[in-house]
PDB file of C-alpha atoms in Angstrom:
ATOM      1  CA  ARG A 391      79.771  74.225 167.284  1.00 40.00           C
ATOM      2  CA  ARG A 392      83.335  74.666 168.470  1.00 42.00           C
ATOM      3  CA  PHE A 393      83.263  78.466 168.035  1.00 46.00           C
ATOM      4  CA  GLY A 394      83.657  78.091 164.295  1.00 56.00           C
ATOM      5  CA  MET A 395      87.223  76.886 164.598  1.00 60.00           C
ATOM      6  CA  ARG A 396      88.461  73.735 162.898  1.00 56.00           C
ATOM      7  CA  PRO A 397      89.722  70.792 164.988  1.00 50.00           C
ATOM      8  CA  ALA A 398      92.282  68.570 163.273  1.00 42.00           C
ATOM      9  CA  VAL A 399      90.088  65.482 163.583  1.00 36.00           C
ATOM     10  CA  LEU A 400      87.637  66.983 161.050  1.00 37.00           C
ATOM     11  CA  VAL A 401      88.317  67.673 157.380  1.00 37.00           C
ATOM     12  CA  VAL A 402      88.580  71.283 156.201  1.00 42.00           C
ATOM     13  CA  SER A 403      85.370  72.219 154.436  1.00 41.00           C
ATOM     14  CA  ALA A 404      87.095  73.594 151.337  1.00 42.00           C
ATOM     15  CA  LEU A 405      89.075  71.376 148.980  1.00 39.00           C
ATOM     16  CA  LEU A 406      92.848  71.626 149.236  1.00 44.00           C
ATOM     17  CA  ARG A 407      94.593  72.666 146.050  1.00 45.00           C
ATOM     18  CA  GLY A 408      96.327  69.587 144.711  1.00 43.00           C
ATOM     19  CA  THR A 409      96.080  67.609 147.959  1.00 40.00           C
ATOM     20  CA  SER A 410      94.146  64.699 149.351  1.00 33.00           C
ATOM     21  CA  ALA A 411      92.845  64.633 152.903  1.00 32.00           C
ATOM     22  CA  TRP A 412      96.439  64.045 154.051  1.00 30.00           C
ATOM     23  CA  VAL A 413      98.679  63.506 151.017  1.00 29.00           C
ATOM     24  CA  VAL A 414      99.718  65.944 148.278  1.00 30.00           C
ATOM     25  CA  GLY A 415      98.439  64.944 144.863  1.00 30.00           C
ATOM     26  CA  VAL A 416      94.696  64.235 145.173  1.00 27.00           C
ATOM     27  CA  ARG A 417      91.831  66.518 146.177  1.00 33.00           C
ATOM     28  CA  ALA A 418      89.859  66.049 149.397  1.00 37.00           C
ATOM     29  CA  ALA A 419      86.066  66.041 149.758  1.00 35.00           C
ATOM     30  CA  PRO A 420      84.149  69.003 151.250  1.00 37.00           C
ATOM     31  CA  GLN A 421      82.667  68.780 154.740  1.00 38.00           C
ATOM     32  CA  SER A 422      80.166  70.797 156.753  1.00 33.00           C
ATOM     33  CA  PRO A 423      81.622  73.915 158.430  1.00 36.00           C
ATOM     34  CA  ARG A 424      79.262  73.802 161.423  1.00 32.00           C
ATOM     35  CA  LEU A 425      80.798  72.152 164.468  1.00 31.00           C
ATOM     36  CA  ALA A 426      79.217  71.290 167.831  1.00 29.00           C
ATOM     37  CA  VAL A 427      80.498  73.453 170.692  1.00 35.00           C
ATOM     38  CA  HIS A 428      81.943  71.834 173.767  1.00 34.00           C
ATOM     39  CA  ALA A 429      84.561  72.673 176.379  1.00 36.00           C
ATOM     40  CA  ILE A 430      87.982  71.154 175.911  1.00 38.00           C
ATOM     41  CA  SER A 431      89.981  70.185 178.996  1.00 42.00           C
ATOM     42  CA  ALA A 432      93.748  69.851 179.179  1.00 41.00           C
ATOM     43  CA  ALA A 433      95.245  66.399 178.878  1.00 41.00           C
ATOM     44  CA  GLU A 434      94.908  64.599 182.180  1.00 44.00           C
ATOM     45  CA  GLY A 435      98.081  64.811 184.240  1.00 44.00           C
ATOM     46  CA  ALA A 436      99.832  67.137 181.784  1.00 47.00           C
ATOM     47  CA  ALA A 437     101.749  70.113 183.150  1.00 53.00           C
ATOM     48  CA  PRO A 438      99.865  73.301 182.126  1.00 58.00           C
ATOM     49  CA  ASN A 439     103.032  75.099 180.905  1.00 70.00           C
ATOM     50  CA  ALA A 440     104.826  72.091 179.386  1.00 87.00           C
ATOM     51  CA  MET A 441     105.670  72.168 175.694  1.00 93.00           C
ATOM     52  CA  PRO A 442     102.942  70.395 173.658  1.00 96.00           C
ATOM     53  CA  ALA A 443     104.123  67.035 172.362  1.00 96.00           C
ATOM     54  CA  ASP A 444     102.207  67.065 169.089  1.00 96.00           C
ATOM     55  CA  TYR A 445      99.769  68.943 166.859  1.00 98.00           C
ATOM     56  CA  GLU A 446      96.631  67.752 168.642  1.00 97.00           C
ATOM     57  CA  GLU A 447      97.878  68.805 172.066  1.00 97.00           C
ATOM     58  CA  ALA A 448      98.892  72.249 170.802  1.00 97.00           C
ATOM     59  CA  GLU A 449      95.550  72.608 169.023  1.00 97.00           C
ATOM     60  CA  THR A 450      93.661  71.682 172.194  1.00 97.00           C
ATOM     61  CA  ARG A 451      95.561  74.291 174.199  1.00 97.00           C
ATOM     62  CA  GLY A 452      94.892  76.831 171.481  1.00 97.00           C
ATOM     63  CA  PHE A 453      91.152  76.186 171.795  1.00 97.00           C
ATOM     64  CA  GLU A 454      91.329  76.580 175.588  1.00 97.00           C
ATOM     65  CA  LEU A 455      93.229  79.860 175.294  1.00 97.00           C
ATOM     66  CA  TYR A 456      90.731  81.120 172.719  1.00 97.00           C
ATOM     67  CA  GLN A 457      87.814  80.319 175.015  1.00 96.00           C
ATOM     68  CA  ALA A 458      89.616  82.150 177.829  1.00 97.00           C
ATOM     69  CA  GLY A 459      89.976  85.227 175.642  1.00 97.00           C
ATOM     70  CA  GLN A 460      93.787  84.903 175.490  1.00 97.00           C
ATOM     71  CA  TYR A 461      93.916  85.375 171.752  1.00 98.00           C
ATOM     72  CA  GLU A 462      97.611  86.229 171.356  1.00 97.00           C
ATOM     73  CA  ARG A 463      98.660  83.106 173.256  1.00 97.00           C
ATOM     74  CA  ALA A 464      96.150  81.039 171.268  1.00 98.00           C
ATOM     75  CA  ILE A 465      97.671  82.345 168.035  1.00 98.00           C
ATOM     76  CA  ARG A 466     101.166  81.347 169.171  1.00 97.00           C
ATOM     77  CA  MET A 467      99.883  77.870 170.058  1.00 98.00           C
ATOM     78  CA  PHE A 468      98.247  77.395 166.640  1.00 98.00           C
ATOM     79  CA  GLU A 469     101.466  78.610 164.990  1.00 97.00           C
ATOM     80  CA  LEU A 470     103.463  76.126 167.064  1.00 97.00           C
ATOM     81  CA  ALA A 471     101.069  73.297 166.193  1.00 98.00           C
ATOM     82  CA  GLN A 472     102.063  73.545 162.531  1.00 97.00           C
ATOM     83  CA  ALA A 473     105.672  72.646 163.383  1.00 96.00           C
ATOM     84  CA  LEU A 474     104.853  69.691 165.664  1.00 97.00           C
ATOM     85  CA  PRO A 475     104.269  66.011 164.827  1.00 96.00           C
ATOM     86  CA  GLY A 476     100.826  65.522 163.325  1.00 95.00           C
ATOM     87  CA  ALA A 477      98.873  63.094 161.165  1.00 94.00           C
ATOM     88  CA  GLY A 478     101.483  62.947 158.408  1.00 94.00           C
ATOM     89  CA  VAL A 479     103.696  59.854 158.418  1.00 91.00           C
ATOM     90  CA  ASP A 480     107.045  59.367 156.764  1.00 90.00           C
ATOM     91  CA  TYR A 481     110.061  57.077 157.118  1.00 84.00           C
ATOM     92  CA  VAL A 482     113.594  58.445 157.162  1.00 81.00           C
ATOM     93  CA  ARG A 483     116.818  56.476 156.952  1.00 80.00           C
ATOM     94  CA  GLU A 484     118.828  56.289 160.161  1.00 73.00           C
ATOM     95  CA  LYS A 485     122.618  56.388 160.311  1.00 67.00           C
ATOM     96  CA  SER A 486     124.119  53.559 162.316  1.00 57.00           C
ATOM     97  CA  SER A 487     126.917  54.450 164.751  1.00 49.00           C
ATOM     98  CA  GLY A 488     128.457  50.983 164.887  1.00 49.00           C
ATOM     99  CA  MET A 489     128.762  47.668 163.098  1.00 51.00           C
ATOM    100  CA  ILE A 490     125.597  45.735 162.329  1.00 53.00           C
ATOM    101  CA  GLY A 491     124.883  43.363 165.167  1.00 52.00           C
ATOM    102  CA  SER A 492     127.397  44.964 167.538  1.00 57.00           C
ATOM    103  CA  ALA A 493     126.571  46.073 171.083  1.00 58.00           C
ATOM    104  CA  THR A 494     126.446  49.725 170.022  1.00 61.00           C
ATOM    105  CA  ALA A 495     124.334  49.166 166.905  1.00 58.00           C
ATOM    106  CA  PRO A 496     121.604  46.521 167.139  1.00 59.00           C
ATOM    107  CA  PRO A 497     120.640  44.972 163.797  1.00 56.00           C
ATOM    108  CA  ASN A 498     118.320  47.256 161.810  1.00 54.00           C
ATOM    109  CA  PRO A 499     117.853  45.644 158.386  1.00 53.00           C
ATOM    110  CA  ARG A 500     115.643  48.395 157.068  1.00 68.00           C
ATOM    111  CA  GLY A 501     117.507  51.254 158.718  1.00 73.00           C
ATOM    112  CA  MET A 502     114.330  53.354 158.709  1.00 80.00           C
ATOM    113  CA  LYS A 503     112.799  55.547 161.413  1.00 84.00           C
ATOM    114  CA  LEU A 504     109.171  56.630 161.667  1.00 87.00           C
ATOM    115  CA  SER A 505     108.698  60.398 161.435  1.00 90.00           C
ATOM    116  CA  ARG A 506     105.476  62.353 161.926  1.00 93.00           C
ATOM    117  CA  TYR A 507     104.622  65.845 160.742  1.00 94.00           C
ATOM    118  CA  ALA A 508     101.674  68.235 160.519  1.00 96.00           C
ATOM    119  CA  THR A 509      99.935  67.708 157.187  1.00 96.00           C
ATOM    120  CA  GLN A 510      99.031  70.499 154.788  1.00 94.00           C
ATOM    121  CA  GLN A 511      95.425  70.069 155.863  1.00 95.00           C
ATOM    122  CA  GLN A 512      96.297  70.467 159.539  1.00 97.00           C
ATOM    123  CA  LYS A 513      98.289  73.588 158.741  1.00 96.00           C
ATOM    124  CA  LEU A 514      95.271  75.009 156.903  1.00 96.00           C
ATOM    125  CA  ILE A 515      93.096  74.264 159.928  1.00 96.00           C
ATOM    126  CA  ALA A 516      95.558  76.113 162.176  1.00 97.00           C
ATOM    127  CA  GLN A 517      95.588  79.102 159.815  1.00 97.00           C
ATOM    128  CA  TYR A 518      91.792  79.267 159.888  1.00 97.00           C
ATOM    129  CA  ASN A 519      91.871  79.181 163.686  1.00 98.00           C
ATOM    130  CA  ILE A 520      94.437  81.976 163.751  1.00 98.00           C
ATOM    131  CA  ALA A 521      92.076  84.065 161.597  1.00 98.00           C
ATOM    132  CA  CYS A 522      89.328  83.450 164.167  1.00 97.00           C
ATOM    133  CA  CYS A 523      91.659  84.561 166.971  1.00 98.00           C
ATOM    134  CA  CYS A 524      92.598  87.749 165.118  1.00 98.00           C
ATOM    135  CA  ALA A 525      88.935  88.535 164.552  1.00 98.00           C
ATOM    136  CA  GLY A 526      88.197  87.878 168.227  1.00 97.00           C
ATOM    137  CA  MET A 527      90.842  90.343 169.389  1.00 96.00           C
ATOM    138  CA  GLY A 528      89.628  92.995 166.945  1.00 97.00           C
ATOM    139  CA  ASP A 529      92.595  92.836 164.567  1.00 97.00           C
ATOM    140  CA  THR A 530      90.401  92.730 161.470  1.00 97.00           C
ATOM    141  CA  THR A 531      93.242  93.591 159.064  1.00 97.00           C
ATOM    142  CA  ARG A 532      95.310  90.616 160.160  1.00 97.00           C
ATOM    143  CA  ALA A 533      92.227  88.393 160.251  1.00 98.00           C
ATOM    144  CA  LEU A 534      91.429  89.254 156.641  1.00 97.00           C
ATOM    145  CA  ASP A 535      95.054  88.664 155.632  1.00 97.00           C
ATOM    146  CA  MET A 536      94.895  85.194 157.204  1.00 97.00           C
ATOM    147  CA  VAL A 537      91.615  84.509 155.423  1.00 97.00           C
ATOM    148  CA  ARG A 538      93.149  85.477 152.089  1.00 97.00           C
ATOM    149  CA  THR A 539      96.124  83.213 152.783  1.00 95.00           C
ATOM    150  CA  TYR A 540      93.748  80.383 153.612  1.00 96.00           C
ATOM    151  CA  LEU A 541      91.591  80.927 150.532  1.00 96.00           C
ATOM    152  CA  GLY A 542      94.677  81.052 148.339  1.00 94.00           C
ATOM    153  CA  GLN A 543      95.385  77.423 149.226  1.00 94.00           C
ATOM    154  CA  VAL A 544      91.973  75.865 148.599  1.00 92.00           C
ATOM    155  CA  VAL A 545      90.466  74.684 145.339  1.00 89.00           C
ATOM    156  CA  GLU A 546      87.004  76.181 145.907  1.00 93.00           C
ATOM    157  CA  PRO A 547      87.590  79.555 147.612  1.00 94.00           C
ATOM    158  CA  LEU A 548      84.068  80.775 146.835  1.00 94.00           C
ATOM    159  CA  ASP A 549      82.530  77.864 148.741  1.00 95.00           C
ATOM    160  CA  ALA A 550      84.945  78.465 151.596  1.00 96.00           C
ATOM    161  CA  VAL A 551      84.171  82.177 151.877  1.00 96.00           C
ATOM    162  CA  ASN A 552      80.429  81.414 151.862  1.00 96.00           C
ATOM    163  CA  GLU A 553      80.992  79.230 154.930  1.00 96.00           C
ATOM    164  CA  MET A 554      83.098  81.924 156.607  1.00 97.00           C
ATOM    165  CA  ILE A 555      80.322  84.477 156.214  1.00 97.00           C
ATOM    166  CA  VAL A 556      78.047  82.419 158.500  1.00 97.00           C
ATOM    167  CA  ASP A 557      80.810  81.676 161.016  1.00 97.00           C
ATOM    168  CA  ASP A 558      80.088  83.693 164.172  1.00 96.00           C
ATOM    169  CA  ASP A 559      83.774  83.741 165.101  1.00 97.00           C
ATOM    170  CA  LEU A 560      84.495  85.729 161.956  1.00 97.00           C
ATOM    171  CA  MET A 561      81.594  88.141 162.524  1.00 97.00           C
ATOM    172  CA  PRO A 562      83.925  91.168 162.989  1.00 97.00           C
ATOM    173  CA  ILE A 563      85.002  90.797 159.340  1.00 97.00           C
ATOM    174  CA  ARG A 564      81.672  89.623 157.911  1.00 97.00           C
ATOM    175  CA  ASP A 565      81.230  92.721 155.739  1.00 97.00           C
ATOM    176  CA  LYS A 566      84.766  92.297 154.399  1.00 97.00           C
ATOM    177  CA  LEU A 567      84.012  88.644 153.698  1.00 97.00           C
ATOM    178  CA  ARG A 568      80.941  89.624 151.685  1.00 97.00           C
ATOM    179  CA  ALA A 569      83.129  91.967 149.634  1.00 96.00           C
ATOM    180  CA  LEU A 570      85.619  89.142 149.231  1.00 96.00           C
ATOM    181  CA  ARG A 571      82.820  86.872 148.018  1.00 96.00           C
ATOM    182  CA  GLU A 572      81.923  89.398 145.323  1.00 95.00           C
ATOM    183  CA  GLU A 573      85.573  89.462 144.311  1.00 94.00           C
ATOM    184  CA  TYR A 574      85.655  85.672 143.887  1.00 92.00           C
ATOM    185  CA  GLN A 575      82.314  85.680 142.112  1.00 92.00           C
ATOM    186  CA  GLY A 576      83.765  88.139 139.612  1.00 90.00           C
ATOM    187  CA  LYS A 577      86.789  85.887 139.091  1.00 86.00           C
ATOM    188  CA  GLN A 578      84.506  82.912 138.574  1.00 79.00           C
ATOM    189  CA  LYS A 579      82.528  84.744 135.887  1.00 77.00           C
ATOM    190  CA  GLY A 580      85.796  85.677 134.209  1.00 65.00           C
ATOM    191  CA  GLY A 581      86.972  82.096 134.003  1.00 57.00           C
ATOM    192  CA  GLY A 582      88.331  81.658 137.532  1.00 50.00           C
ATOM    193  CA  VAL A 583      91.826  80.319 138.040  1.00 48.00           C
ATOM    194  CA  PHE A 584      91.590  78.473 134.728  1.00 47.00           C
ATOM    195  CA  GLY A 585      90.895  81.637 132.737  1.00 48.00           C
ATOM    196  CA  PRO A 586      94.598  82.427 132.034  1.00 51.00           C
ATOM    197  CA  LEU A 587      95.251  78.765 131.204  1.00 49.00           C
ATOM    198  CA  ASN A 588      92.373  78.717 128.717  1.00 50.00           C
ATOM    199  CA  LYS A 589      93.729  81.865 127.064  1.00 51.00           C
ATOM    200  CA  LEU A 590      97.169  80.265 126.842  1.00 52.00           C
ATOM    201  CA  ASN A 591      95.678  77.180 125.209  1.00 53.00           C
ATOM    202  CA  GLU A 592      93.882  79.372 122.674  1.00 57.00           C
ATOM    203  CA  SER A 593      97.159  81.149 121.833  1.00 59.00           C
ATOM    204  CA  ILE A 594      98.973  77.837 121.378  1.00 60.00           C
ATOM    205  CA  ARG A 595      96.140  76.513 119.228  1.00 59.00           C
ATOM    206  CA  ALA A 596      96.259  79.600 116.996  1.00 63.00           C
ATOM    207  CA  ALA A 597     100.037  79.254 116.625  1.00 62.00           C
ATOM    208  CA  ALA A 598      99.706  75.569 115.774  1.00 58.00           C
ATOM    209  CA  ASP A 599      97.043  76.316 113.162  1.00 62.00           C
ATOM    210  CA  SER A 600      99.281  78.912 111.532  1.00 65.00           C
ATOM    211  CA  VAL A 601     101.953  76.278 110.819  1.00 59.00           C
ATOM    212  CA  GLY A 602      99.515  73.516 109.912  1.00 60.00           C
ATOM    213  CA  VAL A 603      99.906  71.491 113.125  1.00 55.00           C
ATOM    214  CA  GLU A 604      96.850  69.946 114.783  1.00 55.00           C
ATOM    215  CA  TRP A 605      96.491  71.052 118.437  1.00 47.00           C
ATOM    216  CA  LYS A 606      94.539  68.803 120.783  1.00 48.00           C
TER     217      LYS A 606
END
């Protein structure tokens, strides 16, 4: 298990709210939270202090710093990873600086440039890893804040917090996680995130009935 932290090549165990594995709009499938542990070496030939080129490189360095006990630096690397090119792909229109077919502006019929970005899922992974770093350095308040931020972005927070409770890297906040689980269990019994929506529907239905309109 890679000290409980989430590498970008694996899917986050909890479902993303309103997102697919990489694209906003469809929900992703849950995966196992237990990961095999292994040492991660720096990219061969890469300068140790050079700026990471993309999300994966920054994530790898973050893991190395975590394993070395340099939690603050690991946190900064995971924060940086979220702003670097990742698995997301987009095309943006380029502005040409010359006439089509001229020496200064080779023909570009489509006028589009490939752009990469860290996906919402990768950002969630980085946030989880930051929570692990905070727990490792004993900053339990910040770790719990990061956990709450993470849980606020997943569809099944109760499932996610159950996985966190058995994550050894979050052991310093395990008691707080159990309390958090009880909090989510209470919300689930009260209708969960759909409770307010159901109440709104009931109000609209009652109003429709009062004026003789059928509400479906």
